PDB file of N, CA and C in Angstrom:
ATOM      1  N   MET A   1     -13.655  -1.623  -1.165  1.00  0.00           N
ATOM      2  CA  MET A   1     -13.434  -3.308  -0.476  1.00  0.00           C
ATOM      3  C   MET A   1     -12.033  -3.615  -0.164  1.00  0.00           C
ATOM      4  N   ASP A   2     -11.060  -3.153  -0.383  1.00  0.00           N
ATOM      5  CA  ASP A   2      -9.773  -3.272  -0.372  1.00  0.00           C
ATOM      6  C   ASP A   2      -9.449  -2.332   1.076  1.00  0.00           C
ATOM      7  N   ILE A   3      -9.821  -1.407   1.327  1.00  0.00           N
ATOM      8  CA  ILE A   3      -9.685  -1.000   2.567  1.00  0.00           C
ATOM      9  C   ILE A   3     -10.118  -2.050   3.754  1.00  0.00           C
ATOM     10  N   LEU A   4     -11.526  -2.381   3.450  1.00  0.00           N
ATOM     11  CA  LEU A   4     -11.987  -3.332   4.664  1.00  0.00           C
ATOM     12  C   LEU A   4     -10.833  -4.817   4.841  1.00  0.00           C
ATOM     13  N   ALA A   5     -10.596  -5.317   3.721  1.00  0.00           N
ATOM     14  CA  ALA A   5      -9.907  -6.347   3.502  1.00  0.00           C
ATOM     15  C   ALA A   5      -8.127  -5.975   4.096  1.00  0.00           C
ATOM     16  N   HIS A   6      -7.759  -5.065   3.720  1.00  0.00           N
ATOM     17  CA  HIS A   6      -6.312  -4.489   4.129  1.00  0.00           C
ATOM     18  C   HIS A   6      -6.350  -4.377   5.716  1.00  0.00           C
ATOM     19  N   GLY A   7      -7.663  -3.634   6.030  1.00  0.00           N
ATOM     20  CA  GLY A   7      -7.508  -3.345   7.562  1.00  0.00           C
ATOM     21  C   GLY A   7      -7.835  -4.516   8.487  1.00  0.00           C
ATOM     22  N   LEU A   8      -8.585  -5.581   7.854  1.00  0.00           N
ATOM     23  CA  LEU A   8      -8.857  -6.737   8.454  1.00  0.00           C
ATOM     24  C   LEU A   8      -7.767  -7.469   8.789  1.00  0.00           C
ATOM     25  N   TRP A   9      -6.719  -7.623   7.179  1.00  0.00           N
ATOM     26  CA  TRP A   9      -5.626  -8.147   7.607  1.00  0.00           C
ATOM     27  C   TRP A   9      -4.527  -7.936   8.489  1.00  0.00           C
ATOM     28  N   ALA A  10      -4.623  -6.615   8.511  1.00  0.00           N
ATOM     29  CA  ALA A  10      -3.651  -5.746   9.746  1.00  0.00           C
ATOM     30  C   ALA A  10      -3.974  -6.114  10.958  1.00  0.00           C
ATOM     31  N   GLY A  11      -5.304  -6.138  11.271  1.00  0.00           N
ATOM     32  CA  GLY A  11      -6.136  -6.409  12.671  1.00  0.00           C
ATOM     33  C   GLY A  11      -5.734  -8.137  12.846  1.00  0.00           C
ATOM     34  N   ILE A  12      -5.897  -8.715  12.036  1.00  0.00           N
ATOM     35  CA  ILE A  12      -5.768 -10.379  12.695  1.00  0.00           C
ATOM     36  C   ILE A  12      -4.027 -10.486  12.782  1.00  0.00           C
ATOM     37  N   GLY A  13      -3.261  -9.796  11.985  1.00  0.00           N
ATOM     38  CA  GLY A  13      -2.038  -9.758  12.199  1.00  0.00           C
ATOM     39  C   GLY A  13      -1.282  -9.033  13.325  1.00  0.00           C
ATOM     40  N   ILE A  14      -2.072  -8.039  13.917  1.00  0.00           N
ATOM     41  CA  ILE A  14      -1.379  -7.432  15.109  1.00  0.00           C
ATOM     42  C   ILE A  14      -2.147  -7.826  16.361  1.00  0.00           C
ATOM     43  N   ALA A  15      -3.210  -8.820  16.174  1.00  0.00           N
ATOM     44  CA  ALA A  15      -4.006  -9.571  17.323  1.00  0.00           C
ATOM     45  C   ALA A  15      -3.193 -10.875  17.268  1.00  0.00           C
ATOM     46  N   ALA A  16      -2.774 -11.598  16.252  1.00  0.00           N
ATOM     47  CA  ALA A  16      -1.894 -12.638  16.564  1.00  0.00           C
ATOM     48  C   ALA A  16      -0.497 -12.267  17.243  1.00  0.00           C
ATOM     49  N   LEU A  17       0.100 -11.137  16.834  1.00  0.00           N
ATOM     50  CA  LEU A  17       1.506 -10.459  17.519  1.00  0.00           C
ATOM     51  C   LEU A  17       1.188 -10.315  18.811  1.00  0.00           C
ATOM     52  N   ALA A  18      -0.064  -9.623  19.211  1.00  0.00           N
ATOM     53  CA  ALA A  18      -0.475  -9.589  20.682  1.00  0.00           C
ATOM     54  C   ALA A  18      -0.397 -10.889  21.569  1.00  0.00           C
ATOM     55  N   ARG A  19      -0.642 -11.800  20.941  1.00  0.00           N
ATOM     56  CA  ARG A  19      -0.717 -12.947  21.463  1.00  0.00           C
ATOM     57  C   ARG A  19       0.803 -13.718  22.319  1.00  0.00           C
ATOM     58  N   ARG A  20       1.790 -13.166  21.472  1.00  0.00           N
ATOM     59  CA  ARG A  20       3.217 -13.362  21.933  1.00  0.00           C
ATOM     60  C   ARG A  20       3.971 -12.478  22.449  1.00  0.00           C
ATOM     61  N   MET A  21       3.288 -11.006  22.494  1.00  0.00           N
ATOM     62  CA  MET A  21       4.117  -9.900  23.063  1.00  0.00           C
ATOM     63  C   MET A  21       3.155  -8.691  23.252  1.00  0.00           C
ATOM     64  N   PRO A  22       3.512  -7.833  23.941  1.00  0.00           N
ATOM     65  CA  PRO A  22       2.781  -6.941  24.296  1.00  0.00           C
ATOM     66  C   PRO A  22       2.559  -6.012  23.220  1.00  0.00           C
ATOM     67  N   VAL A  23       1.214  -5.532  22.881  1.00  0.00           N
ATOM     68  CA  VAL A  23       1.335  -4.601  21.680  1.00  0.00           C
ATOM     69  C   VAL A  23       0.083  -3.440  22.106  1.00  0.00           C
ATOM     70  N   THR A  24       0.489  -2.121  21.992  1.00  0.00           N
ATOM     71  CA  THR A  24       0.086  -1.035  22.662  1.00  0.00           C
ATOM     72  C   THR A  24      -1.336  -0.594  21.898  1.00  0.00           C
ATOM     73  N   ARG A  25      -2.155   0.187  22.336  1.00  0.00           N
ATOM     74  CA  ARG A  25      -3.318   0.608  21.303  1.00  0.00           C
ATOM     75  C   ARG A  25      -2.826   1.385  20.344  1.00  0.00           C
ATOM     76  N   ARG A  26      -1.681   2.234  20.627  1.00  0.00           N
ATOM     77  CA  ARG A  26      -0.966   3.088  19.362  1.00  0.00           C
ATOM     78  C   ARG A  26      -0.691   2.361  18.474  1.00  0.00           C
ATOM     79  N   THR A  27      -0.049   1.486  18.853  1.00  0.00           N
ATOM     80  CA  THR A  27       0.936   0.247  17.486  1.00  0.00           C
ATOM     81  C   THR A  27       0.095  -0.259  16.847  1.00  0.00           C
ATOM     82  N   ALA A  28      -1.142  -0.583  17.496  1.00  0.00           N
ATOM     83  CA  ALA A  28      -2.272  -1.420  16.753  1.00  0.00           C
ATOM     84  C   ALA A  28      -2.845  -0.275  15.543  1.00  0.00           C
ATOM     85  N   ALA A  29      -3.003   0.905  16.286  1.00  0.00           N
ATOM     86  CA  ALA A  29      -3.876   1.809  15.405  1.00  0.00           C
ATOM     87  C   ALA A  29      -2.984   2.526  14.438  1.00  0.00           C
ATOM     88  N   ILE A  30      -1.919   2.437  14.532  1.00  0.00           N
ATOM     89  CA  ILE A  30      -0.745   2.861  13.548  1.00  0.00           C
ATOM     90  C   ILE A  30      -0.784   1.748  12.503  1.00  0.00           C
ATOM     91  N   THR A  31      -0.673   0.575  12.922  1.00  0.00           N
ATOM     92  CA  THR A  31      -0.701  -0.962  11.976  1.00  0.00           C
ATOM     93  C   THR A  31      -1.623  -0.844  10.897  1.00  0.00           C
ATOM     94  N   VAL A  32      -2.967  -0.616  11.398  1.00  0.00           N
ATOM     95  CA  VAL A  32      -3.970  -0.822  10.818  1.00  0.00           C
ATOM     96  C   VAL A  32      -4.533   0.516   9.839  1.00  0.00           C
ATOM     97  N   GLY A  33      -3.994   1.761  10.544  1.00  0.00           N
ATOM     98  CA  GLY A  33      -3.867   3.030   9.664  1.00  0.00           C
ATOM     99  C   GLY A  33      -3.009   2.902   8.597  1.00  0.00           C
ATOM    100  N   LEU A  34      -1.510   2.383   8.571  1.00  0.00           N
ATOM    101  CA  LEU A  34      -0.758   2.316   7.284  1.00  0.00           C
ATOM    102  C   LEU A  34      -1.145   1.283   6.583  1.00  0.00           C
ATOM    103  N   ALA A  35      -1.797   0.294   7.143  1.00  0.00           N
ATOM    104  CA  ALA A  35      -2.462  -0.863   6.163  1.00  0.00           C
ATOM    105  C   ALA A  35      -3.387  -0.133   5.167  1.00  0.00           C
ATOM    106  N   VAL A  36      -4.575   0.556   5.633  1.00  0.00           N
ATOM    107  CA  VAL A  36      -5.268   1.136   4.646  1.00  0.00           C
ATOM    108  C   VAL A  36      -4.863   2.415   4.119  1.00  0.00           C
ATOM    109  N   LEU A  37      -3.788   3.111   4.455  1.00  0.00           N
ATOM    110  CA  LEU A  37      -3.646   4.656   4.079  1.00  0.00           C
ATOM    111  C   LEU A  37      -3.455   4.492   2.381  1.00  0.00           C
ATOM    112  N   PRO A  38      -2.553   3.374   1.853  1.00  0.00           N
ATOM    113  CA  PRO A  38      -2.583   3.535   0.253  1.00  0.00           C
ATOM    114  C   PRO A  38      -3.755   3.537  -0.394  1.00  0.00           C
ATOM    115  N   ASP A  39      -4.883   2.529   0.243  1.00  0.00           N
ATOM    116  CA  ASP A  39      -6.095   2.705  -0.339  1.00  0.00           C
ATOM    117  C   ASP A  39      -6.881   3.761  -0.219  1.00  0.00           C
ATOM    118  N   VAL A  40      -6.807   4.870   0.873  1.00  0.00           N
ATOM    119  CA  VAL A  40      -7.677   5.726   1.060  1.00  0.00           C
ATOM    120  C   VAL A  40      -6.985   6.970  -0.047  1.00  0.00           C
ATOM    121  N   LEU A  41      -5.754   6.724  -0.164  1.00  0.00           N
ATOM    122  CA  LEU A  41      -4.849   7.740  -1.078  1.00  0.00           C
ATOM    123  C   LEU A  41      -5.453   7.585  -2.605  1.00  0.00           C
ATOM    124  N   GLN A  42      -5.527   6.315  -2.692  1.00  0.00           N
ATOM    125  CA  GLN A  42      -5.893   5.755  -4.133  1.00  0.00           C
ATOM    126  C   GLN A  42      -7.408   6.284  -4.448  1.00  0.00           C
ATOM    127  N   MET A  43      -8.195   6.358  -3.579  1.00  0.00           N
ATOM    128  CA  MET A  43      -9.518   6.994  -3.765  1.00  0.00           C
ATOM    129  C   MET A  43      -9.580   8.579  -4.141  1.00  0.00           C
ATOM    130  N   LEU A  44      -8.127   9.300  -3.574  1.00  0.00           N
ATOM    131  CA  LEU A  44      -7.946  10.734  -4.078  1.00  0.00           C
ATOM    132  C   LEU A  44      -7.894  11.168  -5.596  1.00  0.00           C
ATOM    133  N   PRO A  45      -8.760  11.714  -6.058  1.00  0.00           N
ATOM    134  CA  PRO A  45      -8.329  12.270  -7.354  1.00  0.00           C
ATOM    135  C   PRO A  45      -7.318  13.011  -7.818  1.00  0.00           C
ATOM    136  N   LEU A  46      -5.833  12.373  -7.304  1.00  0.00           N
ATOM    137  CA  LEU A  46      -4.952  13.358  -7.755  1.00  0.00           C
ATOM    138  C   LEU A  46      -4.206  12.493  -8.785  1.00  0.00           C
ATOM    139  N   ILE A  47      -2.913  12.934  -8.766  1.00  0.00           N
ATOM    140  CA  ILE A  47      -1.938  12.296  -9.595  1.00  0.00           C
ATOM    141  C   ILE A  47      -1.675  10.762  -9.389  1.00  0.00           C
ATOM    142  N   VAL A  48      -1.819  10.123 -10.554  1.00  0.00           N
ATOM    143  CA  VAL A  48      -1.516   8.643 -10.288  1.00  0.00           C
ATOM    144  C   VAL A  48      -0.510   8.033 -10.927  1.00  0.00           C
ATOM    145  N   PHE A  49       0.450   7.736 -10.154  1.00  0.00           N
ATOM    146  CA  PHE A  49       1.969   7.255 -10.503  1.00  0.00           C
ATOM    147  C   PHE A  49       1.839   6.026 -11.089  1.00  0.00           C
ATOM    148  N   THR A  50       1.416   4.989 -10.612  1.00  0.00           N
ATOM    149  CA  THR A  50       1.273   3.519 -10.941  1.00  0.00           C
ATOM    150  C   THR A  50       0.365   3.036 -11.918  1.00  0.00           C
ATOM    151  N   HIS A  51       0.209   3.773 -12.967  1.00  0.00           N
ATOM    152  CA  HIS A  51      -0.661   3.214 -14.267  1.00  0.00           C
ATOM    153  C   HIS A  51       0.145   3.749 -15.269  1.00  0.00           C
ATOM    154  N   SER A  52       0.253   3.066 -16.325  1.00  0.00           N
ATOM    155  CA  SER A  52       1.040   3.616 -17.725  1.00  0.00           C
ATOM    156  C   SER A  52       0.058   3.881 -18.819  1.00  0.00           C
ATOM    157  N   ALA A  53      -0.030   4.485 -19.367  1.00  0.00           N
ATOM    158  CA  ALA A  53      -0.716   4.697 -20.614  1.00  0.00           C
ATOM    159  C   ALA A  53      -1.283   3.662 -21.448  1.00  0.00           C
ATOM    160  N   GLN A  54      -0.118   2.684 -21.459  1.00  0.00           N
ATOM    161  CA  GLN A  54      -0.356   1.471 -22.489  1.00  0.00           C
ATOM    162  C   GLN A  54      -1.253   0.236 -21.423  1.00  0.00           C
ATOM    163  N   TYR A  55      -0.897   0.740 -20.462  1.00  0.00           N
ATOM    164  CA  TYR A  55      -1.517  -0.314 -19.521  1.00  0.00           C
ATOM    165  C   TYR A  55      -3.000   0.006 -19.124  1.00  0.00           C
ATOM    166  N   ASP A  56      -3.359   1.002 -18.458  1.00  0.00           N
ATOM    167  CA  ASP A  56      -4.158   1.283 -17.623  1.00  0.00           C
ATOM    168  C   ASP A  56      -4.094   2.915 -17.603  1.00  0.00           C
ATOM    169  N   GLU A  57      -4.399   3.866 -18.421  1.00  0.00           N
ATOM    170  CA  GLU A  57      -4.493   5.197 -18.317  1.00  0.00           C
ATOM    171  C   GLU A  57      -5.464   5.723 -16.878  1.00  0.00           C
ATOM    172  N   SER A  58      -4.986   5.996 -15.868  1.00  0.00           N
ATOM    173  CA  SER A  58      -6.089   6.595 -15.006  1.00  0.00           C
ATOM    174  C   SER A  58      -6.181   8.070 -15.095  1.00  0.00           C
ATOM    175  N   PRO A  59      -7.245   8.523 -15.207  1.00  0.00           N
ATOM    176  CA  PRO A  59      -7.779   9.757 -15.067  1.00  0.00           C
ATOM    177  C   PRO A  59      -7.322  10.571 -13.929  1.00  0.00           C
ATOM    178  N   VAL A  60      -6.724  11.685 -14.054  1.00  0.00           N
ATOM    179  CA  VAL A  60      -6.056  12.392 -12.964  1.00  0.00           C
ATOM    180  C   VAL A  60      -6.928  13.058 -12.101  1.00  0.00           C
ATOM    181  N   PHE A  61      -7.667  13.852 -12.831  1.00  0.00           N
ATOM    182  CA  PHE A  61      -9.109  14.764 -12.209  1.00  0.00           C
ATOM    183  C   PHE A  61     -10.147  14.209 -12.683  1.00  0.00           C
ATOM    184  N   TYR A  62     -10.503  13.068 -12.181  1.00  0.00           N
ATOM    185  CA  TYR A  62     -11.710  12.345 -13.195  1.00  0.00           C
ATOM    186  C   TYR A  62     -12.954  13.078 -13.275  1.00  0.00           C
ATOM    187  N   PRO A  63     -13.532  13.697 -12.211  1.00  0.00           N
ATOM    188  CA  PRO A  63     -15.040  13.899 -12.396  1.00  0.00           C
ATOM    189  C   PRO A  63     -15.003  15.277 -13.685  1.00  0.00           C
ATOM    190  N   PHE A  64     -13.744  15.831 -13.577  1.00  0.00           N
ATOM    191  CA  PHE A  64     -13.555  17.103 -14.400  1.00  0.00           C
ATOM    192  C   PHE A  64     -13.192  16.949 -15.858  1.00  0.00           C
ATOM    193  N   THR A  65     -12.202  16.125 -15.710  1.00  0.00           N
ATOM    194  CA  THR A  65     -11.730  15.794 -17.077  1.00  0.00           C
ATOM    195  C   THR A  65     -11.174  14.405 -17.178  1.00  0.00           C
ATOM    196  N   TYR A  66     -11.014  13.863 -18.333  1.00  0.00           N
ATOM    197  CA  TYR A  66     -10.620  12.293 -18.582  1.00  0.00           C
ATOM    198  C   TYR A  66      -8.950  12.309 -18.960  1.00  0.00           C
ATOM    199  N   ARG A  67      -8.255  13.340 -18.951  1.00  0.00           N
ATOM    200  CA  ARG A  67      -6.991  13.307 -19.512  1.00  0.00           C
ATOM    201  C   ARG A  67      -6.092  12.513 -18.311  1.00  0.00           C
ATOM    202  N   GLY A  68      -5.434  11.781 -18.579  1.00  0.00           N
ATOM    203  CA  GLY A  68      -4.325  10.433 -18.060  1.00  0.00           C
ATOM    204  C   GLY A  68      -3.297  11.265 -17.598  1.00  0.00           C
ATOM    205  N   PHE A  69      -2.387  10.392 -16.698  1.00  0.00           N
ATOM    206  CA  PHE A  69      -1.206  10.736 -16.290  1.00  0.00           C
ATOM    207  C   PHE A  69      -0.380   9.444 -16.781  1.00  0.00           C
ATOM    208  N   ASP A  70       0.785   9.616 -17.735  1.00  0.00           N
ATOM    209  CA  ASP A  70       1.319   8.289 -18.095  1.00  0.00           C
ATOM    210  C   ASP A  70       2.548   7.882 -17.002  1.00  0.00           C
ATOM    211  N   GLY A  71       2.156   7.116 -15.897  1.00  0.00           N
ATOM    212  CA  GLY A  71       2.949   6.582 -14.855  1.00  0.00           C
ATOM    213  C   GLY A  71       3.708   5.631 -15.130  1.00  0.00           C
ATOM    214  N   ILE A  72       4.073   4.536 -13.861  1.00  0.00           N
ATOM    215  CA  ILE A  72       4.477   3.600 -13.853  1.00  0.00           C
ATOM    216  C   ILE A  72       3.548   2.173 -13.984  1.00  0.00           C
ATOM    217  N   ALA A  73       3.913   1.206 -14.938  1.00  0.00           N
ATOM    218  CA  ALA A  73       3.081   0.008 -15.019  1.00  0.00           C
ATOM    219  C   ALA A  73       3.655  -0.859 -13.911  1.00  0.00           C
ATOM    220  N   TRP A  74       2.781  -1.467 -12.911  1.00  0.00           N
ATOM    221  CA  TRP A  74       3.102  -2.080 -11.762  1.00  0.00           C
ATOM    222  C   TRP A  74       4.059  -3.511 -12.363  1.00  0.00           C
ATOM    223  N   ASN A  75       3.525  -3.730 -13.419  1.00  0.00           N
ATOM    224  CA  ASN A  75       4.429  -4.962 -13.687  1.00  0.00           C
ATOM    225  C   ASN A  75       5.640  -4.851 -14.601  1.00  0.00           C
ATOM    226  N   THR A  76       6.175  -3.667 -14.542  1.00  0.00           N
ATOM    227  CA  THR A  76       7.381  -3.326 -14.585  1.00  0.00           C
ATOM    228  C   THR A  76       8.313  -4.015 -14.155  1.00  0.00           C
ATOM    229  N   PRO A  77       9.451  -4.653 -14.713  1.00  0.00           N
ATOM    230  CA  PRO A  77      10.411  -5.459 -13.816  1.00  0.00           C
ATOM    231  C   PRO A  77      11.143  -4.642 -13.048  1.00  0.00           C
ATOM    232  N   TRP A  78      11.683  -3.632 -12.923  1.00  0.00           N
ATOM    233  CA  TRP A  78      12.552  -3.029 -12.205  1.00  0.00           C
ATOM    234  C   TRP A  78      11.536  -2.520 -10.915  1.00  0.00           C
ATOM    235  N   PHE A  79      10.075  -2.183 -11.503  1.00  0.00           N
ATOM    236  CA  PHE A  79       9.276  -1.793 -10.276  1.00  0.00           C
ATOM    237  C   PHE A  79       8.911  -2.905  -9.285  1.00  0.00           C
ATOM    238  N   VAL A  80       8.894  -3.805  -9.981  1.00  0.00           N
ATOM    239  CA  VAL A  80       8.519  -5.235  -9.211  1.00  0.00           C
ATOM    240  C   VAL A  80       9.423  -5.617  -8.432  1.00  0.00           C
ATOM    241  N   ALA A  81      10.632  -5.644  -8.701  1.00  0.00           N
ATOM    242  CA  ALA A  81      11.712  -5.845  -8.059  1.00  0.00           C
ATOM    243  C   ALA A  81      12.279  -5.055  -6.676  1.00  0.00           C
ATOM    244  N   ALA A  82      12.007  -3.945  -7.191  1.00  0.00           N
ATOM    245  CA  ALA A  82      12.260  -2.846  -5.968  1.00  0.00           C
ATOM    246  C   ALA A  82      10.914  -2.800  -5.070  1.00  0.00           C
ATOM    247  N   ASN A  83       9.670  -3.412  -5.248  1.00  0.00           N
ATOM    248  CA  ASN A  83       8.593  -3.578  -4.634  1.00  0.00           C
ATOM    249  C   ASN A  83       9.187  -4.790  -3.577  1.00  0.00           C
ATOM    250  N   TYR A  84       9.502  -6.057  -4.196  1.00  0.00           N
ATOM    251  CA  TYR A  84       9.713  -6.964  -3.409  1.00  0.00           C
ATOM    252  C   TYR A  84      11.000  -6.983  -2.509  1.00  0.00           C
ATOM    253  N   LEU A  85      11.921  -6.053  -3.000  1.00  0.00           N
ATOM    254  CA  LEU A  85      13.181  -5.818  -2.234  1.00  0.00           C
ATOM    255  C   LEU A  85      12.758  -4.969  -0.998  1.00  0.00           C
ATOM    256  N   ALA A  86      11.937  -4.142  -1.387  1.00  0.00           N
ATOM    257  CA  ALA A  86      11.398  -3.375   0.016  1.00  0.00           C
ATOM    258  C   ALA A  86      10.601  -4.235   0.946  1.00  0.00           C
ATOM    259  N   LEU A  87       9.940  -5.039   0.237  1.00  0.00           N
ATOM    260  CA  LEU A  87       9.134  -5.992   1.518  1.00  0.00           C
ATOM    261  C   LEU A  87       9.961  -6.987   1.876  1.00  0.00           C
ATOM    262  N   ALA A  88      10.996  -7.170   1.455  1.00  0.00           N
ATOM    263  CA  ALA A  88      12.253  -8.193   1.978  1.00  0.00           C
ATOM    264  C   ALA A  88      12.993  -7.532   3.061  1.00  0.00           C
ATOM    265  N   ALA A  89      13.317  -6.341   3.025  1.00  0.00           N
ATOM    266  CA  ALA A  89      14.038  -5.555   3.554  1.00  0.00           C
ATOM    267  C   ALA A  89      13.281  -5.123   4.952  1.00  0.00           C
ATOM    268  N   ALA A  90      11.925  -4.630   4.839  1.00  0.00           N
ATOM    269  CA  ALA A  90      11.038  -4.612   6.131  1.00  0.00           C
ATOM    270  C   ALA A  90      11.223  -5.916   6.906  1.00  0.00           C
ATOM    271  N   GLY A  91      10.685  -6.878   6.193  1.00  0.00           N
ATOM    272  CA  GLY A  91      10.407  -8.232   6.958  1.00  0.00           C
ATOM    273  C   GLY A  91      11.895  -8.405   7.804  1.00  0.00           C
ATOM    274  N   LEU A  92      12.965  -8.206   6.936  1.00  0.00           N
ATOM    275  CA  LEU A  92      14.119  -8.777   7.919  1.00  0.00           C
ATOM    276  C   LEU A  92      14.156  -7.785   9.026  1.00  0.00           C
ATOM    277  N   TRP A  93      14.005  -6.613   8.856  1.00  0.00           N
ATOM    278  CA  TRP A  93      14.112  -5.624   9.958  1.00  0.00           C
ATOM    279  C   TRP A  93      13.097  -6.447  11.088  1.00  0.00           C
ATOM    280  N   VAL A  94      12.105  -6.664  10.827  1.00  0.00           N
ATOM    281  CA  VAL A  94      11.220  -7.105  11.609  1.00  0.00           C
ATOM    282  C   VAL A  94      11.682  -8.170  12.196  1.00  0.00           C
ATOM    283  N   TRP A  95      12.183  -8.997  11.595  1.00  0.00           N
ATOM    284  CA  TRP A  95      12.681 -10.506  11.996  1.00  0.00           C
ATOM    285  C   TRP A  95      13.729 -10.337  13.212  1.00  0.00           C
ATOM    286  N   ILE A  96      14.807  -9.350  12.684  1.00  0.00           N
ATOM    287  CA  ILE A  96      15.712  -9.108  13.488  1.00  0.00           C
ATOM    288  C   ILE A  96      15.478  -8.139  14.793  1.00  0.00           C
ATOM    289  N   ARG A  97      14.507  -7.385  14.508  1.00  0.00           N
ATOM    290  CA  ARG A  97      14.023  -6.436  15.250  1.00  0.00           C
ATOM    291  C   ARG A  97      13.137  -7.197  16.439  1.00  0.00           C
ATOM    292  N   PHE A  98      12.666  -8.179  16.344  1.00  0.00           N
ATOM    293  CA  PHE A  98      11.539  -8.731  17.273  1.00  0.00           C
ATOM    294  C   PHE A  98      11.705 -10.071  17.463  1.00  0.00           C
ATOM    295  N   THR A  99      12.800 -10.733  17.185  1.00  0.00           N
ATOM    296  CA  THR A  99      13.082 -12.340  17.788  1.00  0.00           C
ATOM    297  C   THR A  99      14.558 -11.993  18.251  1.00  0.00           C
TER     298      THR A  99
END
């Protein structure tokens, strides 16, 4: 369900941007693709780095084994700060680039 929601929000955002400036089909496709990419990668049974063993240990190769990987919890303070700083930097870049 996250894939649908993230794709729709990205589509709505690119449609709103298209009302103010020209947007190519390539830009729209890349935008929606990048919005759903983390959700698609999350569905793959590969290494999961964003869950600690204390919080929610995620099985790495789920159908074959239940062994987990001790990664980083999303609510770790430095991880949250790094995430918000990356979002702020991206937002600032978009603001400067397109206004």
